[in-house]
Amino acid sequence: MSHKTKYKLGAPSIQDMRTKQRQSQIEIRKNKRERRFNAKRVRLEDEEKEKPEISVDETEAVCRELVKKGSHDLEESLKTLRRALAQGPEFIDTIFKVDNCLQSLVGVLTGSDTDLQSQAAWCLTNIATGGKNHTLAVAKAAAPYFITYLTGSNTMLQDQCAWALGNIAGDSAECCKILQLQGCIPPLVKLLESPVPSCIQSAAFALANLIRDVSENSKEAVNHGILPLLLKLLQTKDISTDLLCEVAWVLTYLTHSDDIAVQMVSMGFLSTIVNIIVHCTVTDQIQEGQVVTPMLRALGNICSGPDDFSLTACENPRLMPALLELLKAPLPHIARETLWVLSNMTSDYSIVLSVVYGPLLQEILAQLDKNIEFQEEALYVLCNMATHGETVSGQLVAHGAVAKVVPLLKIFDLEVLHLALAFCEMTIRYSDEAKFIFEECGGLSHLEQLQNHPNSQIQEEAEEIIDTYFGKDYSEEVYD
């Protein structure tokens, strides 16, 4: 029976396992990505971070002056207001407590003074970092103007409007839909051609937010030519780390679509992504993980597709050594992302052989000594490799994999238990030595306890291993 069809008795197919893993990991990582967005959505100049905070009363006074449209210094008031709005939701609420304040800001945005327009857009950008009602209010009142100014000649205003649209899109799928209907995607894609790096970066930020939850937006972006523009940016020499990071996040969300991933591979994205990951390891850019994190996610998404994609990635002989270094990275999430990539690459037999006969295997096994998140990811890799039969399983056993996995049968996490049982079953199936080591490490006593596990599937898997490999007589002895 093919290793892609079944990896253990009574278990789901390996493709089902990989699909389930990919979907669950995408959701987890989206939540983490959301926290990243929340950290960067406010816009504040570096020198302003050192200035004293503005009180709520002072903020309200500025709002009232803005509504009056008197002879006060409007630009200075807007600068004060944008600083106040960066201080948090309580200050954003003030905008909505003062009648017509939001409308007054939009009025300045649509005026003829370019400096004041930029300041008003900055204020609206920070308002959009508030709650959903705040963001929706900005979307309905100002988003059409933001979109219009994307195609203007004022690059400072383009940059600010793209950032504002990114904040709006980062709020919810509902906001993304509003922006999409208002026609924001084509001009944002076009802005990726800007000669101004900050405009490109803000456009990429907005596009990443727009496509992360709405697959239709990904398709529209592709239809408007985003892929060749992204590839050109990736291949640009001396691209800044911040800009490369934003572009990488766009890639991550585009590769959620299998169809788009196929198109990207045909255009040469895969080799470019691998080159960037390798470059990050040799230039010691792992420490921050700013670029390598989204690149690993994109690579993992692509390699969850046809096995040919993994083979294409491995055409770069430096990829496997790079993944080894990434598993040793000081940032825990980078090691987890690397395991995610390996779990998607190890459906191919030739890649599995390079892992089990190389230094990667010991580093993968070392991840089992860490917390549950690492254990789960490492077990996915081990299970995928063990499906390839006797030769691979023999190497896994010889390197101590069974002895490392058996203690995990005491773990309470259901996914870890399920994977640990699957791995033990496969190795025992293929190797008498694995069966001996399993017993020596107390595996049978763990199985006995799991027969009373509250989860019926775990019970059944434990009983099946006992009945299949240790005989029904053993089960009867346990209960005598």
Coordinates of C-alpha atoms in Angstrom, one line a residue, residues 52-464:
P52 CA 5.4 63.8 27.0
E53 CA 1.9 62.3 26.6
I54 CA -1.0 64.4 25.7
S55 CA -4.0 64.3 28.1
V56 CA -7.5 63.4 27.1
D57 CA -8.6 66.9 27.9
E58 CA -5.9 68.4 25.7
T59 CA -7.0 66.0 22.9
E60 CA -10.6 67.1 23.2
A61 CA -9.6 70.8 23.1
V62 CA -7.7 70.2 19.9
C63 CA -10.7 68.4 18.4
R64 CA -13.0 71.3 19.2
E65 CA -10.5 73.8 17.7
L66 CA -10.5 71.7 14.6
V67 CA -14.3 71.8 14.3
K68 CA -14.3 75.6 14.8
K69 CA -12.0 76.0 11.8
G70 CA -10.7 79.2 13.3
S71 CA -7.5 81.1 12.7
H72 CA -5.4 78.7 14.9
D73 CA -2.4 76.9 13.5
L74 CA -4.1 74.0 11.9
E75 CA -1.0 72.1 10.9
E76 CA 0.3 72.1 14.5
S77 CA -3.1 71.1 15.8
L78 CA -3.1 68.1 13.4
K79 CA 0.4 67.1 14.5
T80 CA -0.7 67.2 18.1
L81 CA -3.9 65.2 17.4
R82 CA -2.0 62.5 15.5
R83 CA 0.3 62.0 18.5
A84 CA -2.6 61.8 20.9
L85 CA -4.4 59.3 18.7
A86 CA -1.3 57.1 18.8
Q87 CA -1.7 56.8 22.6
G88 CA -4.6 54.4 22.5
P89 CA -8.4 53.8 22.2
E90 CA -9.4 56.3 25.0
F91 CA -7.9 59.1 22.9
I92 CA -9.5 57.8 19.7
D93 CA -12.9 57.8 21.4
T94 CA -12.5 61.6 21.9
I95 CA -12.8 62.1 18.1
F96 CA -16.3 60.6 18.2
K97 CA -17.3 62.5 21.3
V98 CA -16.8 65.8 19.7
D99 CA -19.5 66.4 17.1
N100 CA -18.3 66.7 13.5
C101 CA -14.6 66.1 14.4
L102 CA -14.3 63.1 12.0
Q103 CA -16.0 65.0 9.2
S104 CA -13.7 68.0 9.8
L105 CA -10.7 65.8 9.4
V106 CA -12.1 64.4 6.2
G107 CA -12.7 68.0 5.1
V108 CA -9.0 68.8 5.6
L109 CA -8.1 65.6 3.7
T110 CA -10.1 66.7 0.7
G111 CA -8.7 70.2 0.7
S112 CA -6.1 71.8 -1.5
D113 CA -3.2 72.2 1.0
T114 CA -1.0 69.1 0.5
D115 CA 0.8 69.4 3.8
L116 CA -2.5 69.6 5.7
Q117 CA -3.9 66.7 3.6
S118 CA -1.0 64.5 4.7
Q119 CA -1.5 65.4 8.4
A120 CA -5.2 64.7 8.2
A121 CA -4.5 61.3 6.5
W122 CA -2.0 60.6 9.3
C123 CA -4.7 61.3 12.0
L124 CA -7.2 59.1 10.2
T125 CA -4.6 56.4 9.9
N126 CA -4.2 56.3 13.7
I127 CA -8.0 56.5 14.3
A128 CA -8.2 53.3 12.2
T129 CA -6.1 51.5 14.8
G130 CA -9.1 51.7 17.3
G131 CA -12.0 49.3 17.6
K132 CA -14.1 48.0 14.8
N133 CA -16.6 50.9 15.0
H134 CA -13.8 53.4 14.8
T135 CA -12.3 51.7 11.7
L136 CA -15.6 51.3 10.0
A137 CA -16.3 55.0 10.5
V138 CA -13.0 55.8 8.8
A139 CA -13.6 53.4 6.0
K140 CA -17.0 54.8 5.1
A141 CA -16.0 58.5 5.5
A142 CA -12.5 58.5 4.1
A143 CA -11.5 55.4 2.3
P144 CA -12.8 56.5 -1.2
Y145 CA -10.5 59.6 -0.9
F146 CA -7.6 57.4 0.2
I147 CA -8.1 55.3 -2.8
T148 CA -8.3 58.3 -5.1
Y149 CA -5.1 59.8 -3.8
L150 CA -3.2 56.5 -4.4
T151 CA -3.0 57.5 -8.1
G152 CA -2.0 61.1 -7.4
S153 CA 1.4 62.7 -7.8
N154 CA 2.0 63.5 -4.0
T155 CA 4.1 60.5 -2.9
M156 CA 3.9 61.5 0.8
L157 CA 0.1 61.4 0.6
Q158 CA 0.2 58.2 -1.4
D159 CA 2.3 56.6 1.3
Q160 CA 0.0 57.8 4.1
C161 CA -3.2 56.8 2.3
A162 CA -1.8 53.3 1.6
W163 CA -0.9 52.9 5.3
A164 CA -4.4 54.0 6.3
L165 CA -6.0 51.5 3.9
G166 CA -3.7 48.8 5.5
N167 CA -5.1 49.7 8.9
I168 CA -8.6 49.5 7.7
A169 CA -8.1 46.2 6.0
G170 CA -6.3 44.8 9.1
D171 CA -9.5 45.2 11.1
S172 CA -11.8 42.5 9.7
A173 CA -13.0 40.7 6.6
E174 CA -15.9 43.1 6.5
C175 CA -13.6 46.1 6.2
C176 CA -11.7 44.2 3.5
K177 CA -14.9 43.7 1.5
I178 CA -15.8 47.4 1.8
L179 CA -12.4 48.4 0.5
Q180 CA -12.5 45.8 -2.3
L181 CA -15.9 47.1 -3.5
Q182 CA -14.5 50.7 -3.4
G183 CA -11.8 49.5 -5.9
C184 CA -8.7 49.7 -3.7
I185 CA -6.8 46.7 -5.0
P186 CA -5.8 47.9 -8.6
P187 CA -4.3 51.2 -7.4
L188 CA -2.5 49.4 -4.5
V189 CA -1.0 46.9 -6.9
K190 CA 0.0 49.8 -9.2
L191 CA 1.7 51.5 -6.3
L192 CA 4.1 48.6 -6.1
E193 CA 5.8 50.2 -9.1
S194 CA 6.5 53.4 -7.2
P195 CA 10.1 54.7 -7.2
V196 CA 9.6 55.6 -3.5
P197 CA 10.4 52.6 -1.2
S198 CA 8.1 53.8 1.6
C199 CA 5.1 53.9 -0.8
I200 CA 5.9 50.3 -1.9
Q201 CA 6.2 49.2 1.7
S202 CA 2.8 50.8 2.7
A203 CA 1.2 49.3 -0.4
A204 CA 2.5 45.8 0.4
F205 CA 1.3 46.2 4.0
A206 CA -2.2 47.1 2.8
L207 CA -2.3 44.3 0.2
A208 CA -1.1 41.7 2.8
N209 CA -4.0 42.7 5.1
L210 CA -6.5 42.7 2.2
I211 CA -5.7 39.2 1.0
R212 CA -5.1 37.4 4.3
D213 CA -8.7 36.6 5.0
V214 CA -10.4 37.0 1.7
S215 CA -9.4 34.6 -1.1
E216 CA -11.3 36.6 -3.7
N217 CA -9.0 39.6 -3.0
S218 CA -6.0 37.4 -3.7
K219 CA -7.4 36.4 -7.1
E220 CA -8.1 40.1 -8.0
A221 CA -4.6 41.1 -7.0
V222 CA -3.2 38.4 -9.3
N223 CA -5.5 39.4 -12.1
H224 CA -4.2 42.9 -11.9
G225 CA -0.6 41.8 -12.2
I226 CA 0.7 41.6 -8.7
L227 CA 2.9 38.6 -9.2
P228 CA 5.5 39.9 -11.7
L229 CA 5.8 43.1 -9.6
L230 CA 6.5 41.1 -6.4
L231 CA 9.0 38.9 -8.2
K232 CA 10.8 42.0 -9.4
L233 CA 10.9 43.4 -5.9
L234 CA 12.3 40.1 -4.5
Q235 CA 15.1 40.2 -7.1
T236 CA 16.0 43.8 -6.4
K237 CA 19.5 44.3 -5.1
D238 CA 19.9 46.2 -1.8
I239 CA 16.2 46.1 -1.0
S240 CA 15.7 47.2 2.6
T241 CA 14.8 44.6 5.2
D242 CA 11.6 46.4 6.1
L243 CA 10.4 46.4 2.6
L244 CA 11.4 42.8 1.9
C245 CA 9.6 41.8 5.1
E246 CA 6.3 43.4 3.9
V247 CA 6.6 41.8 0.5
A248 CA 7.3 38.4 2.1
W249 CA 4.0 38.6 4.0
V250 CA 2.1 39.2 0.8
L251 CA 3.7 36.1 -0.6
T252 CA 2.7 34.1 2.5
Y253 CA -1.0 34.9 2.1
L254 CA -0.9 34.4 -1.7
T255 CA 0.5 30.9 -1.3
H256 CA -2.5 30.0 0.8
S257 CA -4.2 29.4 -2.6
D258 CA -3.0 26.2 -4.3
D259 CA -3.8 27.6 -7.7
I260 CA -1.8 30.8 -7.1
A261 CA 1.0 28.8 -5.6
V262 CA 1.3 26.7 -8.8
Q263 CA 1.4 29.9 -10.9
M264 CA 4.1 31.4 -8.6
V265 CA 6.3 28.3 -9.0
S266 CA 6.0 28.4 -12.7
M267 CA 7.2 32.0 -12.6
G268 CA 10.3 31.2 -10.6
F269 CA 9.2 32.4 -7.1
L270 CA 10.2 29.1 -5.4
S271 CA 13.9 29.3 -6.3
T272 CA 13.9 33.0 -5.3
I273 CA 12.3 32.3 -1.9
V274 CA 14.8 29.5 -1.3
N275 CA 17.7 31.9 -2.2
I276 CA 16.5 34.5 0.2
I277 CA 16.1 31.9 3.0
V278 CA 19.7 30.7 2.4
H279 CA 20.9 34.3 2.2
C280 CA 19.4 35.0 5.6
T281 CA 21.3 32.1 7.2
V282 CA 24.7 32.9 5.7
T283 CA 24.4 36.6 6.5
D284 CA 23.3 36.0 10.1
Q285 CA 19.8 37.5 9.7
I286 CA 18.2 34.7 11.7
Q287 CA 18.5 36.6 15.0
E288 CA 15.5 38.9 14.3
G289 CA 13.6 36.6 12.0
Q290 CA 11.9 39.5 10.3
V291 CA 12.3 38.2 6.8
V292 CA 13.0 34.5 7.3
T293 CA 9.7 33.9 9.2
P294 CA 7.3 34.9 6.3
M295 CA 9.6 33.3 3.8
L296 CA 9.5 30.0 5.6
R297 CA 5.8 30.1 5.8
A298 CA 5.5 30.8 2.1
L299 CA 7.9 27.9 1.4
G300 CA 6.0 25.6 3.7
N301 CA 2.7 26.5 1.9
I302 CA 4.2 25.9 -1.5
C303 CA 5.7 22.5 -0.4
S304 CA 2.4 21.3 0.9
G305 CA 1.4 21.0 -2.8
P306 CA 2.8 18.5 -5.3
D307 CA 6.0 16.7 -4.4
D308 CA 7.7 18.2 -7.4
F309 CA 7.7 21.6 -5.7
S310 CA 9.7 20.2 -2.8
L311 CA 12.2 18.7 -5.3
T312 CA 12.5 22.0 -7.1
A313 CA 13.2 23.7 -3.8
C314 CA 16.0 21.2 -3.1
E315 CA 17.7 21.9 -6.4
N316 CA 19.5 24.5 -4.4
P317 CA 22.1 22.4 -2.5
R318 CA 22.3 25.0 0.2
L319 CA 18.7 24.6 1.3
M320 CA 19.0 21.6 3.6
P321 CA 22.1 23.0 5.4
A322 CA 20.1 26.3 5.8
L323 CA 17.2 24.4 7.3
L324 CA 19.6 22.8 9.8
E325 CA 20.8 26.2 10.9
L326 CA 17.3 27.4 11.2
L327 CA 16.3 24.5 13.5
K328 CA 19.1 25.7 15.8
A329 CA 17.9 29.4 15.7
P330 CA 17.7 31.2 19.0
L331 CA 14.2 32.4 18.2
P332 CA 11.8 29.5 19.0
H333 CA 9.2 30.3 16.3
I334 CA 11.8 30.0 13.6
A335 CA 12.6 26.4 14.5
R336 CA 8.9 25.7 14.6
E337 CA 8.4 27.2 11.1
T338 CA 11.3 25.1 9.9
L339 CA 9.7 22.0 11.1
W340 CA 6.5 23.1 9.3
V341 CA 8.5 23.3 6.1
L342 CA 10.1 19.9 6.7
S343 CA 6.8 18.2 7.4
N344 CA 5.6 19.4 4.0
M345 CA 8.7 18.4 2.2
T346 CA 9.1 14.9 3.6
S347 CA 6.4 13.2 1.5
D348 CA 9.1 12.8 -1.2
Y349 CA 11.3 9.7 -0.7
S350 CA 14.6 11.2 -2.0
I351 CA 14.2 14.2 0.4
V352 CA 13.5 11.8 3.3
L353 CA 16.7 9.9 2.5
S354 CA 18.7 13.1 2.6
V355 CA 17.2 13.8 6.0
V356 CA 17.6 10.4 7.7
Y357 CA 21.2 9.9 6.4
G358 CA 22.2 13.5 7.2
P359 CA 22.6 15.8 10.2
L360 CA 19.0 17.1 10.1
L361 CA 17.5 14.0 11.7
Q362 CA 19.3 14.4 15.1
E363 CA 18.2 18.1 15.2
I364 CA 14.6 17.1 14.5
L365 CA 14.7 14.5 17.3
A366 CA 16.2 17.2 19.6
Q367 CA 12.9 19.2 19.2
L368 CA 11.1 16.4 21.0
D369 CA 12.7 17.6 24.2
K370 CA 11.0 21.0 24.0
N371 CA 7.4 22.0 24.6
I372 CA 4.3 20.6 23.0
E373 CA 4.3 22.9 20.0
F374 CA 7.8 21.7 19.0
Q375 CA 6.8 18.1 19.8
E376 CA 3.8 18.2 17.5
E377 CA 5.7 19.7 14.6
A378 CA 8.6 17.3 15.0
L379 CA 6.2 14.3 15.1
Y380 CA 4.6 15.4 11.9
V381 CA 8.0 15.2 10.3
L382 CA 8.8 11.8 11.8
C383 CA 5.4 10.4 10.8
N384 CA 5.8 11.6 7.3
M385 CA 9.2 10.0 7.0
A386 CA 8.1 6.7 8.6
T387 CA 5.5 6.2 5.9
H388 CA 8.2 5.5 3.4
G389 CA 8.7 2.0 4.7
E390 CA 11.3 -0.4 6.2
T391 CA 14.6 1.3 5.2
V392 CA 13.6 4.7 6.5
S393 CA 12.0 3.3 9.6
G394 CA 15.1 1.3 10.3
Q395 CA 17.2 4.5 10.2
L396 CA 14.8 6.3 12.5
V397 CA 15.0 3.4 15.0
A398 CA 18.8 3.3 14.7
H399 CA 19.0 7.0 15.6
G400 CA 16.9 6.6 18.7
A401 CA 13.6 7.9 17.5
V402 CA 11.4 5.3 19.2
A403 CA 13.1 5.8 22.5
K404 CA 12.5 9.6 22.2
V405 CA 8.8 9.2 21.2
V406 CA 7.7 6.6 23.7
P407 CA 7.7 9.0 26.7
L408 CA 5.4 11.3 24.7
L409 CA 2.6 8.7 25.2
K410 CA 2.2 10.2 28.6
I411 CA 1.4 13.7 27.2
F412 CA -2.1 14.9 27.6
D413 CA -2.3 16.8 24.3
L414 CA -4.5 14.8 21.9
E415 CA -2.6 15.7 18.7
V416 CA 0.7 14.8 20.2
L417 CA -0.7 11.5 21.5
H418 CA -2.3 10.6 18.2
L419 CA 1.0 11.4 16.3
A420 CA 3.1 9.5 18.8
L421 CA 0.9 6.4 18.5
A422 CA 1.0 6.7 14.7
F423 CA 4.8 6.8 14.7
C424 CA 5.2 3.9 17.2
E425 CA 2.8 1.8 15.1
M426 CA 4.7 2.4 11.9
T427 CA 8.1 1.7 13.3
I428 CA 6.9 -1.5 15.1
R429 CA 5.3 -2.6 11.9
Y430 CA 8.5 -2.4 10.0
S431 CA 11.1 -3.4 12.6
D432 CA 11.4 -6.1 15.3
E433 CA 14.1 -3.9 16.9
A434 CA 11.6 -1.1 17.2
K435 CA 9.2 -3.5 19.0
F436 CA 11.9 -4.5 21.4
I437 CA 12.9 -0.9 22.1
F438 CA 9.2 0.1 22.5
E439 CA 8.8 -2.6 25.2
E440 CA 12.1 -1.7 26.9
C441 CA 11.1 1.9 27.2
G442 CA 7.8 1.1 28.9
G443 CA 5.7 1.5 25.8
L444 CA 3.3 -1.3 26.7
S445 CA 2.5 0.2 30.1
H446 CA 1.7 3.5 28.4
L447 CA -0.6 1.7 26.0
E448 CA -2.4 0.0 28.9
Q449 CA -3.1 3.4 30.4
L450 CA -4.3 4.8 27.1
Q451 CA -6.8 2.0 26.8
N452 CA -8.7 4.0 29.6
H453 CA -8.1 7.4 28.0
P454 CA -11.3 9.6 27.9
N455 CA -10.9 10.1 24.1
S456 CA -12.3 7.1 22.3
Q457 CA -10.0 7.4 19.3
I458 CA -6.9 7.3 21.5
Q459 CA -8.4 4.2 23.2
E460 CA -8.9 2.5 19.9
E461 CA -5.4 3.3 18.6
A462 CA -3.8 2.0 21.7
E463 CA -5.8 -1.2 21.7
E464 CA -5.1 -1.7 18.0

